[in-house]
Amino acid sequence: MSDGNDKELEAFQKALAAEHAAVYGYGVVGGRIGEARRAEAKAAYDAHRARRDGLVRQVRNMGGKPVAAAAAYALPFPVPDPAAAVRLAADLEERVAGVYSDLVRATEGGRRSTAAEALREAAVRAVRWRGGSVAFPGLAERAVTMSSSAYGPASSSAPSA
């Protein structure tokens, strides 16, 4: 495989890992979100599962072994109530948008279009959850500083919830 293909495959693997984390995170959101936004959370959960499944197929089609989901993920903050669940949902979408921004840069043609569509969908969901937008969704230079361990696989202890 050429270096360009390796970088593209690596970007797809990172997108897959982000989708695994988003699916996990929306499981937490769904358990804490208020009734008024439960359907929105379920729709986002389903969208991330569909993207995850598509990325698994894409990685396999590229000759890679899809990165597996962790058993648990460390959350960036405790999620004890509906307000925190909304904040977590917005954070999940911002992080996913950032990874798809990287995927857009690493791909061409139809793959780039698909990555751009996923970036757009995550950015729109982030706006809905947050109630406002950012000028350049998905660009790390414009994002709040993120902990390198947030959304990484959880340590031996259970994730914060």
XYZ file of N, CA, C and O in Angstrom:
644
model
N 0.840 -1.167 0.000
C 0.000 0.000 0.000
C 0.887 1.232 0.000
O 1.900 1.278 0.667
N 0.530 2.258 -0.756
C 1.337 3.466 -0.814
C 1.149 4.294 0.447
O 0.207 4.091 1.209
N 2.067 5.252 0.645
C 1.997 6.115 1.822
C 0.690 6.890 1.845
O 0.076 7.053 2.897
N 0.214 7.347 0.679
C -1.059 8.061 0.604
C -2.218 7.188 1.038
O -3.116 7.634 1.769
N -2.210 5.937 0.618
C -3.261 5.005 1.024
C -3.181 4.694 2.509
O -4.200 4.510 3.165
N -1.952 4.608 3.038
C -1.778 4.371 4.469
C -2.377 5.520 5.276
O -3.065 5.294 6.271
N -2.127 6.742 4.847
C -2.657 7.910 5.559
C -4.180 7.963 5.457
O -4.857 8.307 6.418
N -4.697 7.607 4.301
C -6.149 7.586 4.131
C -6.767 6.515 5.025
O -7.756 6.770 5.719
N -6.185 5.325 5.036
C -6.686 4.248 5.888
C -6.611 4.656 7.358
O -7.553 4.415 8.127
N -5.512 5.287 7.751
C -5.372 5.746 9.131
C -6.469 6.759 9.476
O -7.044 6.714 10.564
N -6.789 7.655 8.556
C -7.853 8.641 8.795
C -9.209 7.948 8.919
O -10.029 8.333 9.762
N -9.438 6.929 8.117
C -10.692 6.167 8.246
C -10.747 5.439 9.581
O -11.805 5.374 10.218
N -9.625 4.878 10.014
C -9.585 4.194 11.311
C -9.881 5.170 12.452
O -10.604 4.837 13.399
N -9.348 6.379 12.368
C -9.614 7.386 13.399
C -11.084 7.786 13.398
O -11.678 7.998 14.461
N -11.670 7.901 12.213
C -13.100 8.211 12.127
C -13.915 7.074 12.734
O -14.885 7.317 13.469
N -13.516 5.848 12.456
C -14.203 4.692 13.039
C -14.091 4.705 14.561
O -15.082 4.489 15.272
N -12.911 4.984 15.076
C -12.733 5.054 16.533
C -13.606 6.149 17.133
O -14.209 5.961 18.203
N -13.706 7.282 16.453
C -14.555 8.373 16.942
C -16.024 7.973 16.936
O -16.778 8.324 17.854
N -16.430 7.231 15.932
C -17.825 6.768 15.883
C -18.099 5.747 16.983
O -19.166 5.761 17.583
N -17.146 4.873 17.262
C -17.316 3.943 18.391
C -17.545 4.736 19.680
O -18.446 4.432 20.466
N -16.718 5.754 19.898
C -16.835 6.579 21.106
C -18.163 7.337 21.131
O -18.794 7.460 22.185
N -18.600 7.823 19.974
C -19.872 8.550 19.909
C -21.042 7.629 20.230
O -21.971 8.023 20.957
N -21.022 6.421 19.714
C -22.085 5.457 20.016
C -22.123 5.196 21.517
O -23.200 5.201 22.137
N -20.974 4.996 22.111
C -20.909 4.797 23.558
C -21.442 6.034 24.291
O -22.258 5.927 25.205
N -20.972 7.195 23.883
C -21.390 8.439 24.526
C -22.881 8.681 24.436
O -23.518 9.135 25.402
N -23.463 8.364 23.287
C -24.912 8.539 23.155
C -25.683 7.534 24.005
O -26.830 7.785 24.367
N -25.066 6.410 24.339
C -25.693 5.510 25.303
C -25.837 6.193 26.651
O -26.868 6.066 27.323
N -24.825 6.947 27.043
C -24.881 7.725 28.286
C -25.897 8.847 28.151
O -26.727 9.063 29.033
N -25.839 9.560 27.036
C -26.789 10.662 26.794
C -28.217 10.141 26.889
O -29.065 10.731 27.573
N -28.490 9.038 26.226
C -29.842 8.482 26.220
C -30.349 8.115 27.595
O -31.545 8.208 27.876
N -29.453 7.732 28.474
C -29.846 7.380 29.834
C -30.091 8.573 30.734
O -30.696 8.435 31.795
N -29.647 9.753 30.315
C -29.763 10.939 31.170
C -30.594 12.068 30.561
O -30.952 12.999 31.255
N -30.842 11.988 29.272
C -31.515 13.092 28.572
C -32.981 13.191 28.995
O -33.598 12.187 29.325
N -33.509 14.388 28.969
C -34.917 14.591 29.295
C -35.822 14.061 28.195
O -35.406 13.876 27.047
N -37.051 13.825 28.543
C -38.036 13.277 27.598
C -38.178 14.140 26.346
O -38.343 13.628 25.246
N -38.100 15.461 26.491
C -38.308 16.378 25.364
C -37.272 16.184 24.251
O -37.567 16.452 23.089
N -36.073 15.713 24.583
C -35.017 15.575 23.577
C -34.598 14.125 23.351
O -33.620 13.850 22.670
N -35.372 13.206 23.907
C -35.023 11.794 23.782
C -35.035 11.325 22.323
O -34.136 10.589 21.892
N -36.008 11.756 21.532
C -36.069 11.343 20.122
C -34.863 11.876 19.348
O -34.312 11.181 18.488
N -34.445 13.077 19.670
C -33.264 13.663 19.022
C -32.005 12.856 19.363
O -31.169 12.589 18.492
N -31.884 12.463 20.619
C -30.747 11.650 21.040
C -30.772 10.284 20.351
O -29.729 9.781 19.908
N -31.933 9.688 20.239
C -32.058 8.376 19.571
C -31.695 8.486 18.094
O -30.989 7.615 17.554
N -32.131 9.564 17.442
C -31.794 9.757 16.028
C -30.286 9.916 15.845
O -29.698 9.357 14.908
N -29.643 10.661 16.735
C -28.191 10.841 16.653
C -27.469 9.514 16.902
O -26.514 9.177 16.198
N -27.938 8.764 17.890
C -27.366 7.448 18.194
C -27.449 6.549 16.952
O -26.453 5.918 16.554
N -28.612 6.514 16.332
C -28.789 5.693 15.131
C -27.895 6.158 13.985
O -27.322 5.335 13.250
N -27.749 7.474 13.831
C -26.892 8.011 12.767
C -25.438 7.610 12.987
O -24.737 7.227 12.035
N -24.982 7.675 14.225
C -23.596 7.294 14.507
C -23.385 5.789 14.340
O -22.324 5.365 13.866
N -24.370 5.000 14.704
C -24.244 3.553 14.467
C -24.147 3.261 12.976
O -23.335 2.432 12.551
N -24.960 3.932 12.178
C -24.923 3.722 10.723
C -23.573 4.154 10.143
O -22.997 3.445 9.309
N -23.060 5.305 10.579
C -21.745 5.762 10.112
C -20.663 4.772 10.541
O -19.769 4.444 9.764
N -20.736 4.308 11.776
C -19.762 3.334 12.275
C -19.765 2.091 11.396
O -18.708 1.615 10.964
N -20.939 1.570 11.109
C -21.037 0.355 10.297
C -20.500 0.588 8.887
O -19.825 -0.278 8.321
N -20.763 1.758 8.324
C -20.225 2.096 7.004
C -18.708 2.201 7.019
O -18.031 1.775 6.074
N -18.174 2.755 8.086
C -16.719 2.867 8.199
C -16.058 1.504 8.360
O -14.965 1.274 7.826
N -16.699 0.598 9.071
C -16.170 -0.770 9.193
C -16.054 -1.380 7.796
O -15.003 -1.948 7.437
N -17.095 -1.234 7.001
C -17.058 -1.769 5.629
C -15.963 -1.092 4.806
O -15.225 -1.755 4.068
N -15.842 0.233 4.932
C -14.851 0.974 4.160
C -13.432 0.537 4.518
O -12.607 0.317 3.640
N -13.149 0.411 5.793
C -11.813 -0.016 6.226
C -11.508 -1.409 5.675
O -10.410 -1.671 5.171
N -12.476 -2.300 5.743
C -12.267 -3.658 5.194
C -12.033 -3.599 3.690
O -11.161 -4.302 3.169
N -12.813 -2.765 2.982
C -12.646 -2.630 1.538
C -11.273 -2.087 1.165
O -10.771 -2.352 0.081
N -10.673 -1.341 2.080
C -9.339 -0.783 1.841
C -8.244 -1.752 2.270
O -7.062 -1.429 2.192
N -8.616 -2.934 2.735
C -7.648 -3.942 3.125
C -7.191 -3.840 4.569
O -6.244 -4.521 4.967
N -7.870 -3.027 5.378
C -7.498 -2.867 6.777
C -8.353 -3.718 7.694
O -9.381 -4.264 7.295
N -7.900 -3.834 8.921
C -8.663 -4.512 9.964
C -9.294 -3.411 10.811
O -8.582 -2.639 11.456
N -10.624 -3.303 10.808
C -11.279 -2.215 11.532
C -10.919 -2.194 13.015
O -10.887 -3.232 13.675
N -10.623 -0.999 13.509
C -10.330 -0.826 14.922
C -11.579 -1.210 15.716
O -12.702 -0.887 15.330
N -11.374 -1.942 16.784
C -12.501 -2.400 17.602
C -12.896 -1.328 18.611
O -12.088 -0.486 19.003
N -14.134 -1.396 19.024
C -14.616 -0.493 20.074
C -14.023 -0.927 21.408
O -13.782 -2.112 21.638
N -13.780 0.040 22.258
C -13.339 -0.267 23.620
C -14.553 -0.730 24.427
O -15.701 -0.437 24.057
N -14.304 -1.415 25.499
C -15.404 -1.859 26.365
C -16.085 -0.672 27.028
O -17.291 -0.692 27.277
N -15.319 0.374 27.305
C -15.851 1.589 27.928
C -14.954 2.752 27.542
O -13.807 2.548 27.141
N -15.479 3.952 27.661
C -14.735 5.167 27.331
C -14.816 6.140 28.498
O -15.840 6.220 29.179
N -13.723 6.874 28.711
C -13.713 7.914 29.745
C -14.474 9.126 29.211
O -14.195 9.597 28.113
N -15.414 9.599 29.977
C -16.169 10.786 29.578
C -15.428 12.037 30.034
O -14.692 12.004 31.021
N -15.613 13.162 29.344
C -14.864 14.374 29.695
C -15.339 15.052 30.974
O -14.621 15.871 31.536
N -16.534 14.706 31.419
C -17.092 15.280 32.646
C -18.235 14.395 33.106
O -18.778 13.613 32.319
N -18.614 14.492 34.375
C -19.744 13.692 34.863
C -21.043 14.096 34.150
O -21.218 15.258 33.777
N -21.926 13.135 33.989
C -23.202 13.385 33.305
C -24.333 12.917 34.223
O -24.936 11.863 34.003
N -24.648 13.715 35.241
C -25.644 13.294 36.218
C -27.084 13.684 35.884
O -28.007 13.201 36.526
N -27.276 14.563 34.887
C -28.614 15.105 34.654
C -28.820 15.466 33.183
O -27.876 15.401 32.391
N -30.043 15.850 32.802
C -30.320 16.190 31.402
C -29.463 17.337 30.849
O -29.055 17.291 29.687
N -29.176 18.343 31.646
C -28.355 19.453 31.151
C -26.951 18.979 30.783
O -26.399 19.361 29.744
N -26.375 18.133 31.618
C -25.047 17.586 31.318
C -25.116 16.655 30.109
O -24.172 16.601 29.310
N -26.213 15.949 29.950
C -26.381 15.063 28.787
C -26.391 15.877 27.498
O -25.790 15.475 26.495
N -27.041 17.026 27.519
C -27.061 17.905 26.346
C -25.649 18.409 26.052
O -25.207 18.422 24.896
N -24.911 18.800 27.084
C -23.525 19.250 26.899
C -22.664 18.129 26.324
O -21.833 18.364 25.438
N -22.860 16.904 26.816
C -22.099 15.770 26.303
C -22.428 15.522 24.835
O -21.527 15.290 24.024
N -23.699 15.584 24.474
C -24.085 15.369 23.075
C -23.412 16.397 22.163
O -22.883 16.052 21.100
N -23.408 17.671 22.576
C -22.749 18.709 21.778
C -21.253 18.427 21.667
O -20.660 18.561 20.584
N -20.642 18.018 22.753
C -19.219 17.708 22.768
C -18.910 16.526 21.857
O -17.934 16.557 21.098
N -19.741 15.491 21.924
C -19.553 14.333 21.044
C -19.546 14.762 19.588
O -18.677 14.357 18.804
N -20.522 15.572 19.220
C -20.639 15.995 17.818
C -19.463 16.870 17.392
O -18.968 16.739 16.271
N -19.000 17.743 18.274
C -17.850 18.583 17.936
C -16.604 17.727 17.713
O -15.830 17.966 16.787
N -16.423 16.727 18.541
C -15.262 15.851 18.399
C -15.347 15.025 17.116
O -14.353 14.861 16.409
N -16.518 14.504 16.822
C -16.699 13.731 15.594
C -16.470 14.625 14.376
O -15.818 14.217 13.408
N -16.975 15.850 14.428
C -16.766 16.782 13.316
C -15.272 17.011 13.090
O -14.812 17.059 11.940
N -14.508 17.124 14.167
C -13.064 17.320 14.028
C -12.387 16.159 13.327
O -11.523 16.359 12.462
N -12.786 14.964 13.659
C -12.195 13.785 13.026
C -12.599 13.713 11.553
O -11.775 13.383 10.688
N -13.846 14.042 11.259
C -14.266 14.043 9.853
C -13.587 15.157 9.061
O -13.337 15.004 7.864
N -13.250 16.253 9.706
C -12.483 17.305 9.038
C -11.135 16.749 8.581
O -10.693 16.994 7.458
N -10.511 15.968 9.450
C -9.247 15.323 9.081
C -9.449 14.327 7.944
O -8.612 14.219 7.047
N -10.562 13.607 7.970
C -10.845 12.634 6.915
C -11.074 13.332 5.577
O -10.628 12.850 4.537
N -11.740 14.478 5.599
C -11.933 15.249 4.360
C -10.568 15.596 3.758
O -10.365 15.473 2.551
N -9.647 16.027 4.609
C -8.311 16.403 4.120
C -7.539 15.205 3.574
O -6.686 15.372 2.714
N -7.824 14.009 4.073
C -7.043 12.822 3.702
C -7.604 12.082 2.491
O -6.958 11.155 2.007
N -8.766 12.473 2.015
C -9.426 11.705 0.958
C -9.668 12.539 -0.292
O -9.457 13.748 -0.302
N -10.146 11.846 -1.330
C -10.472 12.488 -2.599
C -11.774 11.911 -3.139
O -12.229 10.851 -2.695
N -12.337 12.587 -4.102
C -13.494 12.079 -4.838
C -14.686 11.745 -3.967
O -15.074 12.502 -3.085
N -15.256 10.571 -4.224
C -16.456 10.135 -3.510
C -16.229 9.951 -2.023
O -17.111 10.227 -1.213
N -15.043 9.489 -1.665
C -14.737 9.321 -0.237
C -14.708 10.680 0.462
O -15.167 10.814 1.591
N -14.164 11.683 -0.212
C -14.139 13.032 0.361
C -15.554 13.568 0.493
O -15.896 14.173 1.513
N -16.384 13.340 -0.492
C -17.779 13.802 -0.424
C -18.508 13.166 0.754
O -19.254 13.842 1.471
N -18.298 11.883 0.942
C -18.929 11.182 2.063
C -18.425 11.726 3.394
O -19.203 11.936 4.329
N -17.124 11.969 3.491
C -16.551 12.525 4.724
C -17.090 13.935 4.976
O -17.406 14.292 6.118
N -17.211 14.732 3.932
C -17.745 16.092 4.076
C -19.203 16.061 4.520
O -19.631 16.884 5.336
N -19.956 15.110 4.007
C -21.356 14.952 4.423
C -21.430 14.587 5.909
O -22.246 15.129 6.653
N -20.559 13.688 6.348
C -20.532 13.298 7.762
C -20.121 14.481 8.640
O -20.689 14.689 9.721
N -19.161 15.275 8.176
C -18.747 16.482 8.896
C -19.924 17.440 9.030
O -20.205 17.961 10.112
N -20.630 17.664 7.935
C -21.780 18.569 7.947
C -22.850 18.079 8.916
O -23.378 18.854 9.717
N -23.155 16.786 8.874
C -24.183 16.241 9.762
C -23.798 16.405 11.230
O -24.632 16.787 12.050
N -22.541 16.139 11.560
C -22.089 16.290 12.947
C -22.137 17.759 13.366
O -22.555 18.079 14.485
N -21.734 18.656 12.476
C -21.759 20.089 12.796
C -23.187 20.577 13.018
O -23.445 21.358 13.944
N -24.113 20.103 12.210
C -25.516 20.502 12.373
C -26.070 19.967 13.693
O -26.748 20.687 14.432
N -25.763 18.716 14.006
C -26.224 18.178 15.291
C -25.604 18.942 16.459
O -26.279 19.220 17.456
N -24.333 19.308 16.350
C -23.678 20.078 17.419
C -24.394 21.411 17.631
O -24.624 21.823 18.767
N -24.758 22.068 16.544
C -25.478 23.340 16.650
C -26.818 23.130 17.338
O -27.212 23.919 18.209
N -27.515 22.090 16.972
C -28.818 21.819 17.601
C -28.668 21.562 19.098
O -29.464 22.043 19.890
N -27.656 20.792 19.473
C -27.453 20.506 20.888
C -26.975 21.739 21.641
O -27.431 22.022 22.740
N -26.047 22.468 21.057
C -25.434 23.601 21.719
C -26.330 24.833 21.689
O -26.246 25.683 22.554
N -27.130 24.955 20.631
C -27.973 26.136 20.487
C -27.272 27.278 19.777
O -27.785 28.379 19.694
N -26.095 27.051 19.245
C -25.330 28.060 18.518
C -24.265 27.378 17.690
O -24.001 26.191 17.853
N -23.649 28.131 16.803
C -22.670 27.534 15.905
C -21.286 28.121 16.123
O -21.112 29.106 16.826
N -20.317 27.489 15.486
C -18.952 27.991 15.448
C -18.624 28.276 13.984
O -19.218 27.690 13.088
N -17.679 29.162 13.763
C -17.364 29.582 12.397
C -16.809 28.457 11.537
O -17.155 28.341 10.363
N -15.955 27.631 12.097
C -15.304 26.575 11.321
C -15.442 25.242 12.038
O -14.510 24.780 12.696
N -16.600 24.573 11.923
C -16.780 23.308 12.644
C -15.764 22.271 12.201
O -15.463 22.158 11.026
N -15.238 21.566 13.173
C -14.305 20.489 12.865
C -12.855 20.901 12.836
O -11.981 20.050 12.753
N -12.564 22.202 12.893
C -11.168 22.618 12.886
C -10.654 22.729 14.310
O -11.144 23.526 15.100
N -9.656 21.937 14.607
C -9.109 21.890 15.963
C -8.589 23.247 16.398
O -8.650 23.599 17.571
N -8.087 24.050 15.452
C -7.552 25.357 15.801
C -8.622 26.266 16.400
O -8.329 27.193 17.124
N -9.879 25.989 16.085
C -10.984 26.802 16.562
C -11.715 26.172 17.738
O -12.619 26.770 18.288
N -11.351 24.965 18.086
C -12.059 24.234 19.140
C -11.465 24.548 20.505
O -10.327 24.980 20.628
N -12.251 24.286 21.518
C -11.776 24.390 22.885
C -10.719 23.313 23.083
O -10.819 22.226 22.530
N -9.708 23.595 23.847
C -8.653 22.611 24.096
C -9.266 21.344 24.665
O -10.040 21.392 25.599
N -8.913 20.220 24.056
C -9.469 18.936 24.471
C -8.410 18.121 25.181
O -7.253 18.118 24.784
N -8.831 17.422 26.190
C -7.947 16.521 26.902
C -7.610 15.348 25.999
O -8.470 14.804 25.335
N -6.361 14.964 25.977
C -5.970 13.849 25.119
C -6.570 12.532 25.585
O -6.713 11.606 24.805
N -6.967 12.454 26.851
C -7.523 11.199 27.330
C -9.040 11.140 27.202
O -9.614 10.064 27.318
N -9.692 12.265 26.966
C -11.143 12.243 26.852
C -11.541 11.379 25.662
O -10.958 11.468 24.596
N -12.504 10.560 25.853
C -13.010 9.636 24.862
C -12.001 8.579 24.474
O -12.178 7.898 23.488
N -10.958 8.450 25.239
C -10.081 7.312 25.049
C -10.698 6.148 25.802
O -11.620 6.337 26.590
N -10.231 4.961 25.550
C -10.753 3.831 26.311
C -10.590 4.103 27.796
O -9.604 4.696 28.227
N -11.564 3.694 28.550
C -11.538 3.912 29.992
C -10.446 3.060 30.620
O -10.084 2.006 30.103
N -9.948 3.517 31.748
C -8.974 2.721 32.480
C -9.720 1.578 33.162
O -10.886 1.341 32.892
N -9.097 0.938 34.084
C -9.709 -0.213 34.721
C -10.948 0.164 35.523
O -11.773 -0.673 35.838
N -11.091 1.450 35.837
C -12.299 1.859 36.568
C -13.402 2.172 35.586
O -13.178 2.388 34.408
N -14.628 2.213 36.081
C -15.779 2.490 35.229
C -15.759 3.943 34.795
O -15.177 4.795 35.454
N -16.372 4.293 33.645
C -16.390 5.658 33.163
C -17.218 6.532 34.084
O -18.124 6.055 34.752
N -16.902 7.806 34.093
C -17.712 8.759 34.848
C -19.085 8.833 34.224
O -19.216 8.812 33.021
N -20.098 8.881 35.021
C -21.437 8.986 34.437
C -22.279 9.932 35.234
O -22.140 10.186 36.348
